[in-house]
Coordinates of C-alpha atoms and ligand atoms in Angstrom, one line a residue:
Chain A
X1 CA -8.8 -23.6 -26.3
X2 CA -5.3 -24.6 -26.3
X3 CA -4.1 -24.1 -23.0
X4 CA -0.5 -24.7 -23.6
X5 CA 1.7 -22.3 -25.8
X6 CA -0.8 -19.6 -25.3
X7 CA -0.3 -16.1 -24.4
X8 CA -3.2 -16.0 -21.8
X9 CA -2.3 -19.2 -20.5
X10 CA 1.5 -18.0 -19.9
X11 CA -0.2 -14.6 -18.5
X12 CA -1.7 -16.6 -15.9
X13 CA 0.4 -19.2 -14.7
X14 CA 2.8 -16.2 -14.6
X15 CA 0.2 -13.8 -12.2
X16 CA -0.5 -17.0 -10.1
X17 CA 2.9 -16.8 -8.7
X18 CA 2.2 -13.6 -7.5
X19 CA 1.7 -13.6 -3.2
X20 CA -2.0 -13.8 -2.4
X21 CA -3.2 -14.8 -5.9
X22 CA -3.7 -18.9 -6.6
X23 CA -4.5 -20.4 -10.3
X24 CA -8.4 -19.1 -10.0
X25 CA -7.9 -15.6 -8.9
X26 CA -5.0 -15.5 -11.5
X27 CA -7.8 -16.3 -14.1
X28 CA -10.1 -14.2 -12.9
X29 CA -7.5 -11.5 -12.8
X30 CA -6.3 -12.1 -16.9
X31 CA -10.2 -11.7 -17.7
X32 CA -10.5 -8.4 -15.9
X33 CA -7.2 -7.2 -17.8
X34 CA -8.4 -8.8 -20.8
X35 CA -11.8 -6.4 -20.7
X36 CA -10.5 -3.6 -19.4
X37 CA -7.6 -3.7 -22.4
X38 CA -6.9 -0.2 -23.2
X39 CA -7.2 1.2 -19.7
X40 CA -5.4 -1.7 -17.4
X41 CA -3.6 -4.4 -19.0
X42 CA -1.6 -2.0 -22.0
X43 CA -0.6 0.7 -19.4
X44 CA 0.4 -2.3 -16.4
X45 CA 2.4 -4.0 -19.2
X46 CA 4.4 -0.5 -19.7
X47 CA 4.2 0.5 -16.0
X48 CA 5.8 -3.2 -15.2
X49 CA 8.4 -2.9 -18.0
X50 CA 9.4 0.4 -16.9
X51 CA 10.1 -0.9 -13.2
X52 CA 11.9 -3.9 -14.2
X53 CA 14.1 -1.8 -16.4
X54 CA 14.4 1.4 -13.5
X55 CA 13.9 -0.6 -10.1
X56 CA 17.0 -0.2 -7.6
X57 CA 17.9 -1.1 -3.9
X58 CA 19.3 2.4 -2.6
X59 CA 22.8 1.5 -2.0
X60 CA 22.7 2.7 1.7
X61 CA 19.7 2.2 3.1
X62 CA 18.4 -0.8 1.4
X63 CA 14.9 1.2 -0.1
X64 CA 13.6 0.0 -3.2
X65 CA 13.5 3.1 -5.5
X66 CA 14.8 4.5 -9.1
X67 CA 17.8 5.5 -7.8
X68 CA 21.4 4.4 -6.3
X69 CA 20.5 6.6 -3.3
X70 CA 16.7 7.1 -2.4
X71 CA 15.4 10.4 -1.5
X72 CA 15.1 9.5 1.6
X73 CA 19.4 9.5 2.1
X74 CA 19.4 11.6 -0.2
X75 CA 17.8 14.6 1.7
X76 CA 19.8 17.0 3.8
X77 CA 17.0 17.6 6.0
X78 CA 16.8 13.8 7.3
X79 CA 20.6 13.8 8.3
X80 CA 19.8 14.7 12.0
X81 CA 21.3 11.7 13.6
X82 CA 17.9 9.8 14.0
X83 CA 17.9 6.2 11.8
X84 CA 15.2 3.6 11.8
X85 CA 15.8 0.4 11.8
X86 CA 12.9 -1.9 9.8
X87 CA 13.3 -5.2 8.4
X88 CA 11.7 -5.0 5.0
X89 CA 10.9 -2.1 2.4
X90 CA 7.2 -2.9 2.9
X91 CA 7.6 -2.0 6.8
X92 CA 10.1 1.9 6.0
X93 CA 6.8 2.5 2.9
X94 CA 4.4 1.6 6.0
X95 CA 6.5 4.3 8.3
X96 CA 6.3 6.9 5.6
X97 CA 2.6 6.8 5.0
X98 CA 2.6 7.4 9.0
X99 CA 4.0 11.0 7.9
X100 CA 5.9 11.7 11.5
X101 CA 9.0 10.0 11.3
X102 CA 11.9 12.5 10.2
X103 CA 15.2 10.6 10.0
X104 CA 16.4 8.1 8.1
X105 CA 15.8 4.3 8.1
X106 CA 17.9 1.5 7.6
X107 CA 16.1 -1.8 6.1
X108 CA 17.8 -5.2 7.0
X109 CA 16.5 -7.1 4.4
X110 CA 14.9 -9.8 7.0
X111 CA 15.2 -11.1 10.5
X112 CA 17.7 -13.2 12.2
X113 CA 16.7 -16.8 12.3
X114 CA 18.5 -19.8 13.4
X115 CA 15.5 -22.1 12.4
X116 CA 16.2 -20.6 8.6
X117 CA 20.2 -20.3 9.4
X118 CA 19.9 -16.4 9.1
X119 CA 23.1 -15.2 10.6
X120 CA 23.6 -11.4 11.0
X121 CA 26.0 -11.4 8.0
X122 CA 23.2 -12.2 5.7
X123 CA 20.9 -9.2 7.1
X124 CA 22.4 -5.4 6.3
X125 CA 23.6 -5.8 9.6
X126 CA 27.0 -4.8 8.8
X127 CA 26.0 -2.0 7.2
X128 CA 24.1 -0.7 9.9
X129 CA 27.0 -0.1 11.7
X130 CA 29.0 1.4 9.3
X131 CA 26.5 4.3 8.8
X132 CA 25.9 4.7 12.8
X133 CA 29.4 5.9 12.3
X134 CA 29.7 7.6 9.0
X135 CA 26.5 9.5 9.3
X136 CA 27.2 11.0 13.4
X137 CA 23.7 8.6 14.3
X138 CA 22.8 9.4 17.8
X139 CA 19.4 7.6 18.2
X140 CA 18.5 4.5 16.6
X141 CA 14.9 3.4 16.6
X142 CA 14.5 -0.5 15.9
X143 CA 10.9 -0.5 14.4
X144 CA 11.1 -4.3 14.1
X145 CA 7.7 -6.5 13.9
X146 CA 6.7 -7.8 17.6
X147 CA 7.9 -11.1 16.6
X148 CA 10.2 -14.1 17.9
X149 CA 12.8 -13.3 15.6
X150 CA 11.7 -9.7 15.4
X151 CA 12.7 -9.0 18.8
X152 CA 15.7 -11.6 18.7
X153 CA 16.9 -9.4 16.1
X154 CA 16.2 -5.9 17.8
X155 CA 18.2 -7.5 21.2
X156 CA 21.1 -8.4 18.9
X157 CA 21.5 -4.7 17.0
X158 CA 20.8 -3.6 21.0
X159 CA 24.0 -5.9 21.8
X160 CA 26.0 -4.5 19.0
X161 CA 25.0 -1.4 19.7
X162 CA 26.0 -0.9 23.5
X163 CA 29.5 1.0 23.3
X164 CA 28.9 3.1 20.6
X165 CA 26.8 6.2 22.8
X166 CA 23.8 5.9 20.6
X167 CA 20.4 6.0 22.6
X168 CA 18.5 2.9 21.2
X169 CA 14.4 3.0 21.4
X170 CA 11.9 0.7 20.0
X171 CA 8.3 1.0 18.8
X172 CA 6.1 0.6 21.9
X173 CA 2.3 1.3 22.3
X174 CA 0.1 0.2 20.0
X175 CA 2.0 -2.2 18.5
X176 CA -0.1 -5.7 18.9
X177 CA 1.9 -8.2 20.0
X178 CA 2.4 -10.5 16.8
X179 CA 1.6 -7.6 14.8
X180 CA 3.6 -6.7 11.9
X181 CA 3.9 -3.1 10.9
X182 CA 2.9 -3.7 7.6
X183 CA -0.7 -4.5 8.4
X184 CA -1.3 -1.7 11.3
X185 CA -2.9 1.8 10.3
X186 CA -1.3 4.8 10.0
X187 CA -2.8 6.5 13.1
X188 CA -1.0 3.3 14.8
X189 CA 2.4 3.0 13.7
X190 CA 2.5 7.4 14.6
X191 CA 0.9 7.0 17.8
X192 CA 3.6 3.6 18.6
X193 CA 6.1 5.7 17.7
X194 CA 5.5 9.0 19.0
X195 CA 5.8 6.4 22.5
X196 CA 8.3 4.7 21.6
X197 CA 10.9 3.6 24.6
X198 CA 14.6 3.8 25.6
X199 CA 15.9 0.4 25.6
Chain B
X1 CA 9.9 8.9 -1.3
X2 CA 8.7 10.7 -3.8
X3 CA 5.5 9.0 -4.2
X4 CA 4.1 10.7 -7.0
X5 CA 5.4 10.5 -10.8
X6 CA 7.3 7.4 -9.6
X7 CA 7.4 4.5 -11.6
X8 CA 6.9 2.2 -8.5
X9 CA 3.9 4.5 -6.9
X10 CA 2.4 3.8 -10.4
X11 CA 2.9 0.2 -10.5
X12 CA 1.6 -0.3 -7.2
X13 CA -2.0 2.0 -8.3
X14 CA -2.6 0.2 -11.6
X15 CA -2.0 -3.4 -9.4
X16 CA -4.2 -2.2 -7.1
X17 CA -7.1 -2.4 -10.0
X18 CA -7.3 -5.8 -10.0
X19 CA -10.2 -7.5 -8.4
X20 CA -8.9 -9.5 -5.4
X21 CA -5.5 -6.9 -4.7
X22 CA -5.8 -3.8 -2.9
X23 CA -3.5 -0.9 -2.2
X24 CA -1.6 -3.0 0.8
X25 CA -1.8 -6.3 -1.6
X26 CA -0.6 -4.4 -4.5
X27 CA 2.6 -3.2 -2.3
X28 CA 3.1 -6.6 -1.6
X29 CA 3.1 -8.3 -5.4
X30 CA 4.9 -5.3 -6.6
X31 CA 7.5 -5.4 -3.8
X32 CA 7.9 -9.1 -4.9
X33 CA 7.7 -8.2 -8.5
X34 CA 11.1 -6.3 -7.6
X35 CA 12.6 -9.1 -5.6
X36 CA 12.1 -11.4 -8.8
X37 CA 12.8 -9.0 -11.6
X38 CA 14.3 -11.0 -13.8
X39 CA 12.3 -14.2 -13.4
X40 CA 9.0 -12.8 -13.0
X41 CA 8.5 -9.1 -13.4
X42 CA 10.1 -8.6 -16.7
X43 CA 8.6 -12.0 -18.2
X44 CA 5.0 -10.7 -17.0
X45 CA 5.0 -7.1 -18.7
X46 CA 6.2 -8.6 -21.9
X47 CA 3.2 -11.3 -21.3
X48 CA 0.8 -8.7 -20.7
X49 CA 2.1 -6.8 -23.5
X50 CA 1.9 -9.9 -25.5
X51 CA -2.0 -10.3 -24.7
X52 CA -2.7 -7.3 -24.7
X53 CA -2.0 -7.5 -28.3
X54 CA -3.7 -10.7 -29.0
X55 CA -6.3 -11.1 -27.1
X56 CA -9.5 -11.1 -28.8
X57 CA -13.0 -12.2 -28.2
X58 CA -14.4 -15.0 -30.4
X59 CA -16.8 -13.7 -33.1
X60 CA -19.2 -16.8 -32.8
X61 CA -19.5 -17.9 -29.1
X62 CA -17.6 -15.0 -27.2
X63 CA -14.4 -17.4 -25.5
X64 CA -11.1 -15.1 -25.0
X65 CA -8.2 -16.3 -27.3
X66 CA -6.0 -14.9 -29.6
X67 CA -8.0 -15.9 -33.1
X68 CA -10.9 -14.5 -34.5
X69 CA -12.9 -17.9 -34.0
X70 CA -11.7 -19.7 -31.2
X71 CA -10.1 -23.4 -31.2
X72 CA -13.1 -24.7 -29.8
X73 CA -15.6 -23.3 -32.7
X74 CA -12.9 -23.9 -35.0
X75 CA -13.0 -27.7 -34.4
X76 CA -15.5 -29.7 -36.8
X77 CA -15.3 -32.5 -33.9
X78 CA -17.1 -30.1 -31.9
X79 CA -19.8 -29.5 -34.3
X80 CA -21.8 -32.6 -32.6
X81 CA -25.6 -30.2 -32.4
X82 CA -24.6 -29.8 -28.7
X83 CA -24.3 -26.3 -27.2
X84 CA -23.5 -25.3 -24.0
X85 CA -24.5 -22.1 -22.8
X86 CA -22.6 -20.2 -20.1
X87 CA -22.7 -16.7 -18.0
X88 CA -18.9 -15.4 -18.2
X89 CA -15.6 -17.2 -19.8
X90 CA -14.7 -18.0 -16.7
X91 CA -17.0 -20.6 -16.6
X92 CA -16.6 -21.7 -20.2
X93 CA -12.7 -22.6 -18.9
X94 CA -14.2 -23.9 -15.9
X95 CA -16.1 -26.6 -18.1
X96 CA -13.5 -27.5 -20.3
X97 CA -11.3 -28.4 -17.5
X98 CA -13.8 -30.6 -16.7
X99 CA -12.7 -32.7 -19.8
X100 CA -15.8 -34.0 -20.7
X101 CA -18.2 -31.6 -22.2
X102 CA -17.2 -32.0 -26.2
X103 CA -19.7 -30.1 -27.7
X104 CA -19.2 -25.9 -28.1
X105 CA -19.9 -22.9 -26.0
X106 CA -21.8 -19.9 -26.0
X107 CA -21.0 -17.2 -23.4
X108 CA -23.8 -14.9 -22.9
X109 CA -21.2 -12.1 -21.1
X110 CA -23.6 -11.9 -18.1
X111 CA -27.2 -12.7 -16.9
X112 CA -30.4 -10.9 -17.3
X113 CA -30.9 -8.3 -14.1
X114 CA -33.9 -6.0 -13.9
X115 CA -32.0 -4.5 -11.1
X116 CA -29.2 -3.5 -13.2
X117 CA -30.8 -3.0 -16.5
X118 CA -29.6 -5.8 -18.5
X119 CA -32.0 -7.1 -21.2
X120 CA -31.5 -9.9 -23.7
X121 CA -30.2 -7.3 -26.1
X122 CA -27.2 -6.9 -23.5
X123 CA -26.0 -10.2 -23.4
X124 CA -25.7 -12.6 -26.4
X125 CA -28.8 -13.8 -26.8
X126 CA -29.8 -12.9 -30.0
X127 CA -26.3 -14.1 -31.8
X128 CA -27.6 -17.6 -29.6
X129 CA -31.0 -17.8 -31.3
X130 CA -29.3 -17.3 -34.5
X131 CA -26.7 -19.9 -33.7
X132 CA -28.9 -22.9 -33.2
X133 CA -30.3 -22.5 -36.2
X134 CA -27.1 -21.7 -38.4
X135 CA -25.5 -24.6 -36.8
X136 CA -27.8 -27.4 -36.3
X137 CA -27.7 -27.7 -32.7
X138 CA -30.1 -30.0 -31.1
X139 CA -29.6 -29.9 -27.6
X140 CA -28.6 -26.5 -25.4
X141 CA -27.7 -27.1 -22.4
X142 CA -27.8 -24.4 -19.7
X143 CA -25.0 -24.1 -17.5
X144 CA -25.9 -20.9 -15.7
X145 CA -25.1 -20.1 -12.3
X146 CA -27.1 -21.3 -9.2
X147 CA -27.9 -18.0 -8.7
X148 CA -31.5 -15.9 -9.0
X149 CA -30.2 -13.6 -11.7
X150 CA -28.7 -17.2 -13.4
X151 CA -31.8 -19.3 -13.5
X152 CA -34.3 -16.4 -14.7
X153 CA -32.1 -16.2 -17.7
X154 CA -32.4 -19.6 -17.8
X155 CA -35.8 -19.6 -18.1
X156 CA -35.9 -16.3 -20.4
X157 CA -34.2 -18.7 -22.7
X158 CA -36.3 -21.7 -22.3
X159 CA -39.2 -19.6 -23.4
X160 CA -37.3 -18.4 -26.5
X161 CA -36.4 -21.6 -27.6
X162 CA -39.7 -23.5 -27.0
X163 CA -40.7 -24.2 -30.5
X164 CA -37.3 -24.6 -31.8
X165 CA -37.0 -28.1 -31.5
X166 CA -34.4 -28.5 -29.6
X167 CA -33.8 -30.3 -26.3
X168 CA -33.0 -28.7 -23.3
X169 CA -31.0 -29.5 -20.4
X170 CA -29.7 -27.9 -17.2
X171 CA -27.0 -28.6 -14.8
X172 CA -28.7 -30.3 -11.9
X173 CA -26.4 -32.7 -9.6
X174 CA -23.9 -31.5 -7.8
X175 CA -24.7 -27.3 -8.3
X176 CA -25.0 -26.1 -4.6
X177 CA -27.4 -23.3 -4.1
X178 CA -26.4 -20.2 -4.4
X179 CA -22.9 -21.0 -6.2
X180 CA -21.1 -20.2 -8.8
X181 CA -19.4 -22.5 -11.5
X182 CA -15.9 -20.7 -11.5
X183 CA -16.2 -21.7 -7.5
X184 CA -16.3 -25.8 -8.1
X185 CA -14.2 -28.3 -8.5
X186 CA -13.4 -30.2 -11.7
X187 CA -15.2 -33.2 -10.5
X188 CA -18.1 -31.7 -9.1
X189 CA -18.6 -30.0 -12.8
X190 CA -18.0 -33.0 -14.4
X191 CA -20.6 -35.0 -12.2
X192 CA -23.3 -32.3 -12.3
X193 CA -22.9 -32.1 -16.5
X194 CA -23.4 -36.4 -16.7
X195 CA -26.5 -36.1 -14.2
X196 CA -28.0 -32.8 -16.1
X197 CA -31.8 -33.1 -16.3
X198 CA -34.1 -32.2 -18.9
X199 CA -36.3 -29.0 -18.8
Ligands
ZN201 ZN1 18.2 5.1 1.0
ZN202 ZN1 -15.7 -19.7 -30.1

């Protein structure tokens, strides 16, 4: 086989950049697709050209969706003054599947980190504060992973935060310490948050 | 989020499909997918789109490519009476990059199971018989897995090819117990096929 200029060679050097696949599971991945044709690879091939074409960040919360503004913002019922802070989409999907959480989040796109020169600039930091005012925000939650620079970055949004008359809460039992919120289950993330404490 | 009739949603359950991901994993890569749209998402639907096109199985020895009779078939240097016979096509691309086994392939698309139900008319035995002949081959050598199902078909095809004159080898050095060739290393392959005994 000629492994250079090939179509399933460029297939899976491209799925081996993918997180949690290496060169081996990449194969092994293009041979599944390969067999299973008609009912996997044709309709992921569509599926994927159709997100790369319709894929947007909602331009005030930072959700990855089809639209400028997600559903989420979007939805008259969540403008109660509530707002969730969460660092990545994966972590406000993660709060969603919980089912309980009502408001409206806010994603910052990352953590502070002065080992990786994150400054609060380069977070949708900014942002945040500009919709605590725009949107009447009363309580913020800061559902940020029980991390060093998770909880660096929940004291600094606390700091910012201390004149403007919101109450400020975090996620509090049942979050592992370590843990991110991505990996907990559902029944977790709910019960951490239906506990969640003043700050 | 609307989860449903989303593009995303649907991206994230097809993904999901492939061995190794599951539905957290597939968040992950698609999430990613996003991030990189331009360098990696769109290039990947048009190479699955591409393949899934292409992609064919070789008529003669069963290899995935994107001809009719694969390269290695196709190449009268190959055509040296030395077969090599293998369980999946993983394991046939596991042998070439090896780099030294110049002879051709036959992949028998599984192994004999009396647990499952898989007879020699399931895999590609038959087109094998009818190979040695058509082609001259004088030795076979069985690179199946180190597993039980692996080395019964093994010997299932020992016994059909007793009186065919043709010599008949195994993998031996090098093979742990119980392993599978997609698992090794290039060197371990490469040592195991110079040290292969006779049956
Ligand atoms: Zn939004
Ligand atoms: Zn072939």
């Amino acid at each position: 086989m000629a492994r250079d200029a090939n179509p399933i060679e460029h297939l899976i050097d491209l799925m081996a950049r993918l997180p949690g696949l290496g060169p081996r599971s990449a194969r092994r991945a293009v041979l599944h697709l390969i067999r299973k044709r008609a009912i996997l690879l044709a309709p992921l091939a569509k599926a994927m050209a159709d997100v790369a074409e319709r894929a947007r960040e909602c331009l005030n919360c930072g959700n990855v969706g089809t639209s400028d503004i997600c559903p989420i913002c979007a939805d008259e019922g969540r403008a109660n003054g509530l707002l969730c802070v969460v660092e990545e989409v994966a972590d406000l999907w993660a709060m969603e599947r919980g089912g309980t959480f009502k408001g409206r989040y806010h994603v910052l796109g990352g953590t502070l980190s002065a080992l990786d020169g994150v400054g609060p600039e380069d977070l949708r930091i900014p942002q945040l504060l500009q919709r605590i005012g725009a949107e009447g925000v009363t309580e913020v939650i800061l559902a940020l992973n029980a991390t060093i620079d998770g909880q660096t970055t929940a004291h600094y949004i606390a700091d910012q935060l201390e004149d403007r008359g919101v109450q400020l809460s975090s996620l509090a039992q049942g979050v592992p310490i370590g843990g991110e919120l991505d990996y907990l289950d559902d029944g977790t993330i709910t019960a951490a948050l239906n506990a969640r404490k003043r700050l």
